[in-house]
């Protein structure tokens, strides 16, 4: 067969074959191979009578006979076959639909359809099918049908059989599972017809929907995962339409009010049990829905009452979700139960207020008792001072004079302690008021330096003071500044052994005024550097007994420095010494003062 005739032969839609003189197939076109459900190469040499049941063994003359094809297991196709003899002794065979298929044009349309079509007789046998049906069903070996959930489909539940049994049209999704485990999903629609030969029959149309089923499976899995997260979160989450009506809500929110989804879905959110306990909150919610529908994020604190009447504090929000065009499509309400958090905050606030009240009571008590102690103590110090001066005559015994001096010294020390306690009490109850003025630093510190020089001399400690002569005036409380320097120098001298050194230096710069007190004393342990600012703190009780002190000096210093908008820092090396640095801001400097009350610049005493 020439190429041109081969192309024409294969392109015709009429199933056509050529046999030799023995009745064996020597040529078949594509349409014939599809009708037979075989590969063209496998048809070559086959007996035509074996392929077309009902075809005579010997093909003589022109014949028109009814034949049956079996393109696949359990599928039967009825057709009419016309034979035309050839000079070689062979014949040309052409197939056309059986008479009951209502004509060849109709068969051509059915054959060209993408959906598979089968006709079953009342006994369940397939008595007709199109090309698509043969392609879908013909490639499987011993298939069996399964439901969408994977369980076997009983024959009685097949749509075609159900249509035959009930007389109604039946539609279903079923799977065709081959022995290799592969499943092909089809959508089947079956309806009864009256067949001209078989009588009552059923026509089934079906199409492969593997992609659709897989998409639905993934969507179902995604929905399952979303629902698991949606329902098991601790937060209340829902979905509202643009009018505020409830579309969806999670199990957490439903369990809170003891309701089912059907009880609340479709209601305006403000009319659901979460909100009906408070008309004020309902109005606030309705306003929030309007604002959220306009794209605004809404958040406020509210309360919900649960099924047992327990009121919970809720952190509530409304967020708009937009579609691809940027328009608000729906709203997501969220609520988080913050009852325990609010209770903890309230408890913390109550504890804070209670602690502050207790602290004020303590400070008031200290101030009161200190005042009560100071009054008689002043009398003790005053009278002992009079006795020491022997204003009314000599004591007559040196031992008495020694005792009175001890009384005066101890009383003065006790008075200093009481003054410190009073200062701390005033600080803690907020009674310290700065009396600020433009002060000359040199003049103000002169008296402090002279007093500390005597103390340093008693302990055989070298006290050096370095103060520039061009310091600007400092806008501050002179009494508090002197107290800062006095406390720092007193500590430095106290904890510096004999032959040690203490240095007081003052400097100014564009950043402000810096006051430094350094010593070569015993130093402070690193782990105690944060604690030295705590009232009554003593890093080592043996040192407290050895050097004295009450642990109030440094807390008082830091408060006074902070009150002047300043900072204080400390650097220390145990066994080598300590340096305290007080920094006051430039805003407190008031130009330069040429006074030279401490023109010596460096005063030392041993």
CSV table of N, CA and C in Angstrom, one decimal, residues 193-265:
chain,number,residue,atom,x,y,z
A,193,UNK,N,-33.2,3.2,29.7
A,193,UNK,CA,-33.7,3.4,28.3
A,193,UNK,C,-34.4,2.2,27.9
A,194,UNK,N,-35.1,2.3,26.8
A,194,UNK,CA,-35.7,1.1,26.2
A,194,UNK,C,-34.9,0.7,25.0
A,195,UNK,N,-34.2,-0.4,25.0
A,195,UNK,CA,-33.4,-0.9,24.0
A,195,UNK,C,-34.2,-1.6,23.0
A,196,UNK,N,-34.0,-1.4,21.6
A,196,UNK,CA,-34.9,-2.1,20.6
A,196,UNK,C,-34.7,-3.6,20.7
A,197,UNK,N,-33.6,-4.1,21.1
A,197,UNK,CA,-33.4,-5.6,21.1
A,197,UNK,C,-33.4,-6.1,22.5
A,198,UNK,N,-32.7,-5.4,23.4
A,198,UNK,CA,-32.5,-5.9,24.8
A,198,UNK,C,-33.6,-5.5,25.7
A,199,UNK,N,-34.5,-4.6,25.3
A,199,UNK,CA,-35.6,-4.2,26.2
A,199,UNK,C,-35.1,-3.2,27.1
A,200,UNK,N,-35.5,-3.3,28.4
A,200,UNK,CA,-35.0,-2.3,29.4
A,200,UNK,C,-33.5,-2.4,29.6
A,201,UNK,N,-32.8,-1.3,29.5
A,201,UNK,CA,-31.4,-1.2,29.6
A,201,UNK,C,-31.0,0.1,30.3
A,202,UNK,N,-29.8,0.2,30.6
A,202,UNK,CA,-29.3,1.4,31.3
A,202,UNK,C,-28.1,2.0,30.6
A,203,UNK,N,-28.1,3.3,30.3
A,203,UNK,CA,-27.0,4.0,29.7
A,203,UNK,C,-26.2,4.7,30.8
A,204,UNK,N,-25.0,4.5,30.9
A,204,UNK,CA,-24.1,5.1,31.8
A,204,UNK,C,-23.1,6.0,31.1
A,205,UNK,N,-23.0,7.2,31.5
A,205,UNK,CA,-21.9,8.1,31.0
A,205,UNK,C,-20.9,8.3,32.2
A,206,UNK,N,-19.7,8.4,31.9
A,206,UNK,CA,-18.7,8.6,33.0
A,206,UNK,C,-17.5,9.3,32.4
A,207,UNK,N,-16.8,10.0,33.3
A,207,UNK,CA,-15.5,10.7,32.9
A,207,UNK,C,-14.5,10.6,34.1
A,208,UNK,N,-13.3,10.5,33.7
A,208,UNK,CA,-12.2,10.4,34.7
A,208,UNK,C,-12.1,11.8,35.4
A,209,UNK,N,-12.1,11.7,36.8
A,209,UNK,CA,-12.0,12.9,37.6
A,209,UNK,C,-10.9,12.7,38.6
A,210,UNK,N,-9.8,12.1,38.2
A,210,UNK,CA,-8.7,11.9,39.1
A,210,UNK,C,-8.1,13.2,39.7
A,211,UNK,N,-8.0,14.2,38.8
A,211,UNK,CA,-7.5,15.5,39.3
A,211,UNK,C,-8.4,16.1,40.2
A,212,UNK,N,-9.7,16.1,39.9
A,212,UNK,CA,-10.7,16.7,40.8
A,212,UNK,C,-10.8,16.0,42.1
A,213,UNK,N,-10.7,14.6,42.1
A,213,UNK,CA,-10.7,13.9,43.4
A,213,UNK,C,-9.5,14.2,44.2
A,214,UNK,N,-8.3,14.3,43.6
A,214,UNK,CA,-7.1,14.6,44.3
A,214,UNK,C,-7.2,16.0,44.9
A,215,UNK,N,-7.7,16.9,44.1
A,215,UNK,CA,-7.9,18.3,44.6
A,215,UNK,C,-8.8,18.3,45.8
A,216,UNK,N,-10.0,17.6,45.7
A,216,UNK,CA,-10.9,17.5,46.8
A,216,UNK,C,-10.3,16.9,48.0
A,217,UNK,N,-9.4,15.8,47.8
A,217,UNK,CA,-8.8,15.2,48.9
A,217,UNK,C,-7.9,16.2,49.6
A,218,UNK,N,-7.1,16.9,48.8
A,218,UNK,CA,-6.2,17.9,49.4
A,218,UNK,C,-7.0,19.0,50.2
A,219,UNK,N,-8.1,19.4,49.6
A,219,UNK,CA,-8.9,20.4,50.2
A,219,UNK,C,-9.5,19.9,51.5
A,220,UNK,N,-9.9,18.6,51.5
A,220,UNK,CA,-10.5,18.0,52.7
A,220,UNK,C,-9.4,17.9,53.8
A,221,UNK,N,-8.2,17.5,53.4
A,221,UNK,CA,-7.1,17.4,54.4
A,221,UNK,C,-6.7,18.8,54.9
A,222,UNK,N,-6.7,19.8,54.0
A,222,UNK,CA,-6.4,21.1,54.5
A,222,UNK,C,-7.5,21.6,55.4
A,223,UNK,N,-8.8,21.3,55.1
A,223,UNK,CA,-9.9,21.7,55.9
A,223,UNK,C,-9.8,21.0,57.3
A,224,UNK,N,-9.4,19.7,57.3
A,224,UNK,CA,-9.2,18.9,58.5
A,224,UNK,C,-8.2,19.6,59.4
A,225,UNK,N,-7.0,19.9,58.8
A,225,UNK,CA,-6.0,20.5,59.6
A,225,UNK,C,-6.4,21.9,60.1
A,226,UNK,N,-7.0,22.7,59.2
A,226,UNK,CA,-7.5,24.0,59.6
A,226,UNK,C,-8.5,23.9,60.8
A,227,UNK,N,-9.4,22.9,60.6
A,227,UNK,CA,-10.4,22.8,61.7
A,227,UNK,C,-9.8,22.3,63.0
A,228,UNK,N,-8.8,21.5,62.9
A,228,UNK,CA,-8.1,21.0,64.1
A,228,UNK,C,-7.4,22.2,64.8
A,229,UNK,N,-6.8,23.1,64.1
A,229,UNK,CA,-6.1,24.3,64.7
A,229,UNK,C,-7.2,25.2,65.1
A,230,UNK,N,-8.2,25.5,64.3
A,230,UNK,CA,-9.3,26.4,64.6
A,230,UNK,C,-10.0,26.1,65.8
A,231,UNK,N,-10.3,24.8,66.0
A,231,UNK,CA,-11.1,24.4,67.2
A,231,UNK,C,-10.3,24.2,68.4
A,232,UNK,N,-9.0,23.9,68.3
A,232,UNK,CA,-8.2,23.6,69.5
A,232,UNK,C,-7.4,24.8,70.0
A,233,UNK,N,-7.5,25.9,69.4
A,233,UNK,CA,-6.7,27.1,69.9
A,233,UNK,C,-7.4,27.6,71.2
A,234,UNK,N,-6.7,28.2,72.1
A,234,UNK,CA,-7.2,28.7,73.3
A,234,UNK,C,-8.1,30.0,73.0
A,235,UNK,N,-7.9,30.6,71.9
A,235,UNK,CA,-8.6,31.9,71.6
A,235,UNK,C,-9.9,31.6,71.0
A,236,UNK,N,-10.8,32.6,71.2
A,236,UNK,CA,-12.1,32.5,70.5
A,236,UNK,C,-11.9,33.1,69.1
A,237,UNK,N,-12.3,32.4,68.1
A,237,UNK,CA,-12.1,32.9,66.7
A,237,UNK,C,-13.4,32.6,65.9
A,238,UNK,N,-13.8,33.5,65.1
A,238,UNK,CA,-15.0,33.3,64.3
A,238,UNK,C,-14.8,34.0,62.9
A,239,UNK,N,-15.9,34.0,62.2
A,239,UNK,CA,-16.0,34.6,60.9
A,239,UNK,C,-17.3,35.3,60.7
A,240,UNK,N,-17.2,36.6,60.3
A,240,UNK,CA,-18.5,37.4,60.1
A,240,UNK,C,-18.5,37.9,58.7
A,241,UNK,N,-19.8,38.0,58.2
A,241,UNK,CA,-19.9,38.7,56.9
A,241,UNK,C,-19.9,40.2,57.1
A,242,UNK,N,-20.0,40.9,56.0
A,242,UNK,CA,-19.9,42.4,56.1
A,242,UNK,C,-21.0,43.0,56.9
A,243,UNK,N,-22.1,42.3,57.1
A,243,UNK,CA,-23.2,42.9,57.9
A,243,UNK,C,-23.1,42.5,59.4
A,244,UNK,N,-22.0,41.8,59.7
A,244,UNK,CA,-21.8,41.4,61.1
A,244,UNK,C,-22.5,40.1,61.5
A,245,UNK,N,-23.0,39.3,60.6
A,245,UNK,CA,-23.7,38.1,60.9
A,245,UNK,C,-22.6,37.0,61.0
A,246,UNK,N,-22.8,36.1,61.9
A,246,UNK,CA,-21.9,35.0,62.2
A,246,UNK,C,-21.9,33.9,61.2
A,247,UNK,N,-20.8,33.6,60.5
A,247,UNK,CA,-20.7,32.6,59.5
A,247,UNK,C,-20.1,31.3,60.1
A,248,UNK,N,-19.1,31.5,61.0
A,248,UNK,CA,-18.4,30.4,61.5
A,248,UNK,C,-17.8,30.8,62.9
A,249,UNK,N,-17.6,29.8,63.8
A,249,UNK,CA,-17.0,30.1,65.1
A,249,UNK,C,-16.4,28.8,65.6
A,250,UNK,N,-15.3,28.9,66.3
A,250,UNK,CA,-14.6,27.7,66.7
A,250,UNK,C,-15.2,27.1,68.0
A,251,UNK,N,-14.7,25.8,68.3
A,251,UNK,CA,-15.3,25.1,69.4
A,251,UNK,C,-15.0,25.7,70.7
A,252,UNK,N,-13.8,26.4,70.8
A,252,UNK,CA,-13.5,27.0,72.1
A,252,UNK,C,-14.5,28.0,72.5
A,253,UNK,N,-14.9,28.9,71.5
A,253,UNK,CA,-15.9,29.9,71.8
A,253,UNK,C,-17.3,29.3,72.1
A,254,UNK,N,-17.6,28.2,71.4
A,254,UNK,CA,-18.9,27.6,71.6
A,254,UNK,C,-19.0,26.9,73.0
A,255,UNK,N,-17.9,26.2,73.3
A,255,UNK,CA,-17.9,25.5,74.6
A,255,UNK,C,-18.0,26.5,75.8
A,256,UNK,N,-17.5,27.7,75.6
A,256,UNK,CA,-17.5,28.8,76.6
A,256,UNK,C,-18.9,29.1,77.0
A,257,UNK,N,-19.8,29.1,76.0
A,257,UNK,CA,-21.2,29.5,76.3
A,257,UNK,C,-22.2,28.3,76.3
A,258,UNK,N,-21.6,27.1,76.0
A,258,UNK,CA,-22.4,25.9,76.1
A,258,UNK,C,-23.4,25.8,74.9
A,259,UNK,N,-23.0,26.2,73.8
A,259,UNK,CA,-23.9,26.2,72.6
A,259,UNK,C,-23.3,25.4,71.5
A,260,UNK,N,-24.2,25.1,70.5
A,260,UNK,CA,-23.8,24.4,69.3
A,260,UNK,C,-23.7,25.5,68.2
A,261,UNK,N,-23.0,25.1,67.1
A,261,UNK,CA,-22.9,26.1,66.0
A,261,UNK,C,-24.2,26.5,65.4
A,262,UNK,N,-25.1,25.5,65.3
A,262,UNK,CA,-26.5,25.8,64.8
A,262,UNK,C,-27.3,26.8,65.6
A,263,UNK,N,-26.9,27.0,66.9
A,263,UNK,CA,-27.6,27.9,67.8
A,263,UNK,C,-27.3,29.3,67.5
A,264,UNK,N,-26.1,29.6,66.9
A,264,UNK,CA,-25.6,31.0,66.8
A,264,UNK,C,-25.4,31.4,65.3
A,265,UNK,N,-25.1,30.4,64.4
A,265,UNK,CA,-24.8,30.8,63.1
A,265,UNK,C,-25.9,31.5,62.4
